[in-house]
Amino acid sequence: CRILLHITGIWSKNIPVIVYTAFYASDILYLLDAVSMIQMVNLDIHVEDVRIRAILSSYRKRIPVTEGYVEVKDGGKWKQICNAEWNEFNSRVICGMFGFPGERKFNARVYKMFARRRKPTYWDFSVNCTGTEAHLSNCKLGQILAMKSNETCAGGMPVVVSCIPGRAFAPAPMTGYRKAFRQEQPLVRLRGGAIVGEGRVEVMKNGEWGTICDDHWNLLSATVVCRELGFGSAKEALSGGQLGQGMGPVHMNEVKCSGFEKSITECPFNKEALGCSHEEDAAVRCNVPAMGFEQRLRLRGGRNPFEGRVEVLMERNGSLVWGTVCSEGWGTMEAMVVCRQLGLGFASSAFQETWYWPGEVSADGVVMSGVRCSGTEMSLSHCLHHGPHLSCPRGGGRNSAGVSCSETAPDLVLNPQVVEQTTYMEDRLMFMLQCAYEENCLASNSDQTPANAYRRLLRFSSQIHNNGQSDFKPKAAKHLWVWHDCHRHYHSMEVFTTYDLFSLNGTKVAEGHKASFCLEDSECDEGIEKKYECANFGEQGITVGCWDTYRHDIDCQWVDITDVKPGDYIFQIVINPNYEVPESDYTNNITKCKCRYDGHRVWMYSCHNDGSLSSETEMMYPGLLNNQVTHR
């Protein structure tokens, strides 16, 4: 009874002694069999009931905590685990659940000295992990150490683990952890995730990025991906394109990893991905180290926890104080970082006025200004910003920065094959281009062109898909749309796409742009109904799983190449170039093509979306590396 009661956690001090003396040999054997059966059961331990506690002074102030005692909360008290039955597989699991890809050796002598000076309080059990578990609770119960000896953990010491942080979280000399780093061409990446360590899994094959089909997708395979990318074990293995759909090929199907592979590309898989569509794209959510970034930022005054005035904790005059962020230059990228830092998903709006959100009165003062983010930072403090000398001409208060966040976001992707297949050249009389001229869709010197002269236009169609998790809708409210009398339609976005022609050395030789005269669902995937239609002043947008087609024969769907000389060029299209509408992934908003113009005909070839090819292949598009898209 003592054995069983102890294991099940209902040990009672009031059990009579006679109970212990009433067992026969057969009963004891039966009880021991019961003990072995219970040891096969998984541990019932929650995430918050396990921790790594830094012991040595050199690790106590480090973030994240990478080395220390492994402790389990039992009966409301933190207890250490005896190292008598501990092995490297157990350490691997512990490091993985705390966001670290692997474990390493440590100086055991120092910890033995520490254990002698302070008497540890031991947990009564050991753990038996295989090394592939995502959490300690998935491991089997090991030996019952309290029964092996009168003295628990005789000759042993508390379990210590030392974990290897991923490159993004590794401490760097002088500056702490790395805020940004450049790595070699990876074979695996995550796309479309709201926070660090989650996203759609994409793998490199034959110089082209592609997705993984979710058939047989599980935590073992997901954990291999997470560890390969410098995170810990996987929290979730997601299927059904839950984090957005990719484009291009499906490279792998029916992946079956053992859990110890160094890369997902080493796992056995079915090379035939027949029947797999991007609706079955696999994704992951990984365990990442606790950096504590969310404790230095908060939203106040909003109607719900997903919106409000941004308040940050900054050091001013030797002490930490809460204050506001200057809204000058505040935009979507900065809002994205705030929402990520707080674990609230994606930004849905960035606000430069927050008078309608009264924050904490004690935090009205501006403590951060000049913020400029790339959108990939883990914390707002990692973005470029002014130091102790602030500059905020508009002041804080009603002009403080604010955000609203959303768990989902759209993701616009252009179909490059449509551009390649529909390109042609047209000579059009100037008097037939008056509306286009009024909307600045012609070259800057077109105002000198006589009405009976021709402009040479490079025409093409663009098919823009929404592969995200929410509808793409214009930033401006319907009552703010601009009516263009010439074309007899509303513009819901000032610039929806830009079209540029570059020389091979990166010089822009021609340009055009397309205001969103109409954002609507031209076609949709099977089973999805059209939601947006521009007719009769209807709602504008692009539904998830639908696409909007700008045909080659409509105004401004061109680049004016009248003054362009024959030669080889790079053609580039950018969707949502000013980041007016937040998206889950901006890296796929750029499409590039090689273009050849001989003075009489024009060809587009090798069209692809940015980031869809390997870096070596991208090098074949010279000139664009020093002409990155920026509108800040």
PDB file of N, CA and C in Angstrom, residues 63-98:
ATOM      1  N   ILE A  63      20.236  35.868 -19.851  1.00  0.00           N
ATOM      2  CA  ILE A  63      18.957  35.602 -20.508  1.00  0.00           C
ATOM      3  C   ILE A  63      19.248  35.154 -21.936  1.00  0.00           C
ATOM      4  N   PRO A  64      18.784  33.972 -22.299  1.00  0.00           N
ATOM      5  CA  PRO A  64      18.000  33.018 -21.512  1.00  0.00           C
ATOM      6  C   PRO A  64      18.871  32.193 -20.563  1.00  0.00           C
ATOM      7  N   VAL A  65      18.233  31.536 -19.600  1.00  0.00           N
ATOM      8  CA  VAL A  65      18.930  30.632 -18.675  1.00  0.00           C
ATOM      9  C   VAL A  65      19.254  29.349 -19.430  1.00  0.00           C
ATOM     10  N   THR A  66      20.524  29.029 -19.537  1.00  0.00           N
ATOM     11  CA  THR A  66      20.949  27.853 -20.316  1.00  0.00           C
ATOM     12  C   THR A  66      21.522  26.739 -19.450  1.00  0.00           C
ATOM     13  N   GLU A  67      21.818  27.011 -18.179  1.00  0.00           N
ATOM     14  CA  GLU A  67      22.463  25.993 -17.339  1.00  0.00           C
ATOM     15  C   GLU A  67      21.994  26.121 -15.898  1.00  0.00           C
ATOM     16  N   GLY A  68      21.781  24.965 -15.254  1.00  0.00           N
ATOM     17  CA  GLY A  68      21.383  24.973 -13.852  1.00  0.00           C
ATOM     18  C   GLY A  68      20.704  23.682 -13.453  1.00  0.00           C
ATOM     19  N   TYR A  69      20.137  23.683 -12.242  1.00  0.00           N
ATOM     20  CA  TYR A  69      19.404  22.529 -11.736  1.00  0.00           C
ATOM     21  C   TYR A  69      18.099  22.348 -12.510  1.00  0.00           C
ATOM     22  N   VAL A  70      17.745  21.092 -12.759  1.00  0.00           N
ATOM     23  CA  VAL A  70      16.411  20.780 -13.261  1.00  0.00           C
ATOM     24  C   VAL A  70      15.521  20.549 -12.053  1.00  0.00           C
ATOM     25  N   GLU A  71      14.450  21.320 -11.962  1.00  0.00           N
ATOM     26  CA  GLU A  71      13.578  21.223 -10.801  1.00  0.00           C
ATOM     27  C   GLU A  71      12.136  20.968 -11.229  1.00  0.00           C
ATOM     28  N   VAL A  72      11.447  20.177 -10.389  1.00  0.00           N
ATOM     29  CA  VAL A  72      10.051  19.820 -10.638  1.00  0.00           C
ATOM     30  C   VAL A  72       9.219  20.277  -9.451  1.00  0.00           C
ATOM     31  N   LYS A  73       8.077  20.890  -9.747  1.00  0.00           N
ATOM     32  CA  LYS A  73       7.192  21.319  -8.662  1.00  0.00           C
ATOM     33  C   LYS A  73       6.331  20.143  -8.224  1.00  0.00           C
ATOM     34  N   ASP A  74       6.453  19.788  -6.949  1.00  0.00           N
ATOM     35  CA  ASP A  74       5.737  18.643  -6.384  1.00  0.00           C
ATOM     36  C   ASP A  74       5.110  19.078  -5.066  1.00  0.00           C
ATOM     37  N   GLY A  75       3.786  19.040  -4.994  1.00  0.00           N
ATOM     38  CA  GLY A  75       3.118  19.468  -3.777  1.00  0.00           C
ATOM     39  C   GLY A  75       3.317  20.931  -3.464  1.00  0.00           C
ATOM     40  N   GLY A  76       3.478  21.747  -4.498  1.00  0.00           N
ATOM     41  CA  GLY A  76       3.665  23.176  -4.311  1.00  0.00           C
ATOM     42  C   GLY A  76       5.086  23.584  -4.002  1.00  0.00           C
ATOM     43  N   LYS A  77       6.017  22.622  -3.956  1.00  0.00           N
ATOM     44  CA  LYS A  77       7.416  22.926  -3.652  1.00  0.00           C
ATOM     45  C   LYS A  77       8.312  22.490  -4.809  1.00  0.00           C
ATOM     46  N   TRP A  78       9.337  23.294  -5.072  1.00  0.00           N
ATOM     47  CA  TRP A  78      10.295  22.943  -6.109  1.00  0.00           C
ATOM     48  C   TRP A  78      11.309  21.943  -5.551  1.00  0.00           C
ATOM     49  N   LYS A  79      11.489  20.840  -6.284  1.00  0.00           N
ATOM     50  CA  LYS A  79      12.412  19.789  -5.848  1.00  0.00           C
ATOM     51  C   LYS A  79      13.388  19.454  -6.969  1.00  0.00           C
ATOM     52  N   GLN A  80      14.600  19.050  -6.558  1.00  0.00           N
ATOM     53  CA  GLN A  80      15.593  18.641  -7.532  1.00  0.00           C
ATOM     54  C   GLN A  80      15.407  17.161  -7.882  1.00  0.00           C
ATOM     55  N   ILE A  81      16.032  16.742  -8.963  1.00  0.00           N
ATOM     56  CA  ILE A  81      15.979  15.345  -9.398  1.00  0.00           C
ATOM     57  C   ILE A  81      17.348  14.724  -9.164  1.00  0.00           C
ATOM     58  N   CYS A  82      17.370  13.547  -8.585  1.00  0.00           N
ATOM     59  CA  CYS A  82      18.643  12.851  -8.364  1.00  0.00           C
ATOM     60  C   CYS A  82      19.233  12.405  -9.695  1.00  0.00           C
ATOM     61  N   ASN A  83      20.538  12.529  -9.825  1.00  0.00           N
ATOM     62  CA  ASN A  83      21.184  12.186 -11.095  1.00  0.00           C
ATOM     63  C   ASN A  83      21.570  10.720 -11.200  1.00  0.00           C
ATOM     64  N   ALA A  84      21.122   9.895 -10.242  1.00  0.00           N
ATOM     65  CA  ALA A  84      21.518   8.484 -10.239  1.00  0.00           C
ATOM     66  C   ALA A  84      21.063   7.752 -11.492  1.00  0.00           C
ATOM     67  N   GLU A  85      19.883   8.053 -11.984  1.00  0.00           N
ATOM     68  CA  GLU A  85      19.335   7.365 -13.157  1.00  0.00           C
ATOM     69  C   GLU A  85      19.263   8.290 -14.376  1.00  0.00           C
ATOM     70  N   TRP A  86      19.900   9.449 -14.276  1.00  0.00           N
ATOM     71  CA  TRP A  86      19.791  10.452 -15.348  1.00  0.00           C
ATOM     72  C   TRP A  86      20.711  10.112 -16.510  1.00  0.00           C
ATOM     73  N   ASN A  87      20.279  10.452 -17.736  1.00  0.00           N
ATOM     74  CA  ASN A  87      21.121  10.202 -18.911  1.00  0.00           C
ATOM     75  C   ASN A  87      21.012  11.371 -19.887  1.00  0.00           C
ATOM     76  N   GLU A  88      21.800  11.298 -20.951  1.00  0.00           N
ATOM     77  CA  GLU A  88      21.847  12.397 -21.917  1.00  0.00           C
ATOM     78  C   GLU A  88      20.533  12.564 -22.672  1.00  0.00           C
ATOM     79  N   PHE A  89      19.751  11.485 -22.798  1.00  0.00           N
ATOM     80  CA  PHE A  89      18.464  11.613 -23.478  1.00  0.00           C
ATOM     81  C   PHE A  89      17.509  12.488 -22.665  1.00  0.00           C
ATOM     82  N   ASN A  90      17.563  12.321 -21.339  1.00  0.00           N
ATOM     83  CA  ASN A  90      16.735  13.169 -20.484  1.00  0.00           C
ATOM     84  C   ASN A  90      17.131  14.634 -20.641  1.00  0.00           C
ATOM     85  N   SER A  91      18.442  14.897 -20.683  1.00  0.00           N
ATOM     86  CA  SER A  91      18.927  16.274 -20.839  1.00  0.00           C
ATOM     87  C   SER A  91      18.489  16.846 -22.178  1.00  0.00           C
ATOM     88  N   ARG A  92      18.515  16.020 -23.198  1.00  0.00           N
ATOM     89  CA  ARG A  92      18.103  16.466 -24.531  1.00  0.00           C
ATOM     90  C   ARG A  92      16.646  16.924 -24.516  1.00  0.00           C
ATOM     91  N   VAL A  93      15.802  16.162 -23.824  1.00  0.00           N
ATOM     92  CA  VAL A  93      14.384  16.514 -23.744  1.00  0.00           C
ATOM     93  C   VAL A  93      14.188  17.807 -22.962  1.00  0.00           C
ATOM     94  N   ILE A  94      14.897  17.944 -21.835  1.00  0.00           N
ATOM     95  CA  ILE A  94      14.782  19.159 -21.024  1.00  0.00           C
ATOM     96  C   ILE A  94      15.194  20.384 -21.837  1.00  0.00           C
ATOM     97  N   CYS A  95      16.331  20.304 -22.506  1.00  0.00           N
ATOM     98  CA  CYS A  95      16.789  21.446 -23.308  1.00  0.00           C
ATOM     99  C   CYS A  95      15.797  21.763 -24.420  1.00  0.00           C
ATOM    100  N   GLY A  96      15.262  20.732 -25.049  1.00  0.00           N
ATOM    101  CA  GLY A  96      14.307  20.942 -26.132  1.00  0.00           C
ATOM    102  C   GLY A  96      13.050  21.651 -25.683  1.00  0.00           C
ATOM    103  N   MET A  97      12.524  21.277 -24.525  1.00  0.00           N
ATOM    104  CA  MET A  97      11.273  21.894 -24.073  1.00  0.00           C
ATOM    105  C   MET A  97      11.471  23.337 -23.642  1.00  0.00           C
ATOM    106  N   PHE A  98      12.733  23.720 -23.361  1.00  0.00           N
ATOM    107  CA  PHE A  98      13.017  25.114 -23.012  1.00  0.00           C
ATOM    108  C   PHE A  98      13.557  25.917 -24.193  1.00  0.00           C
TER     109      PHE A  98
END
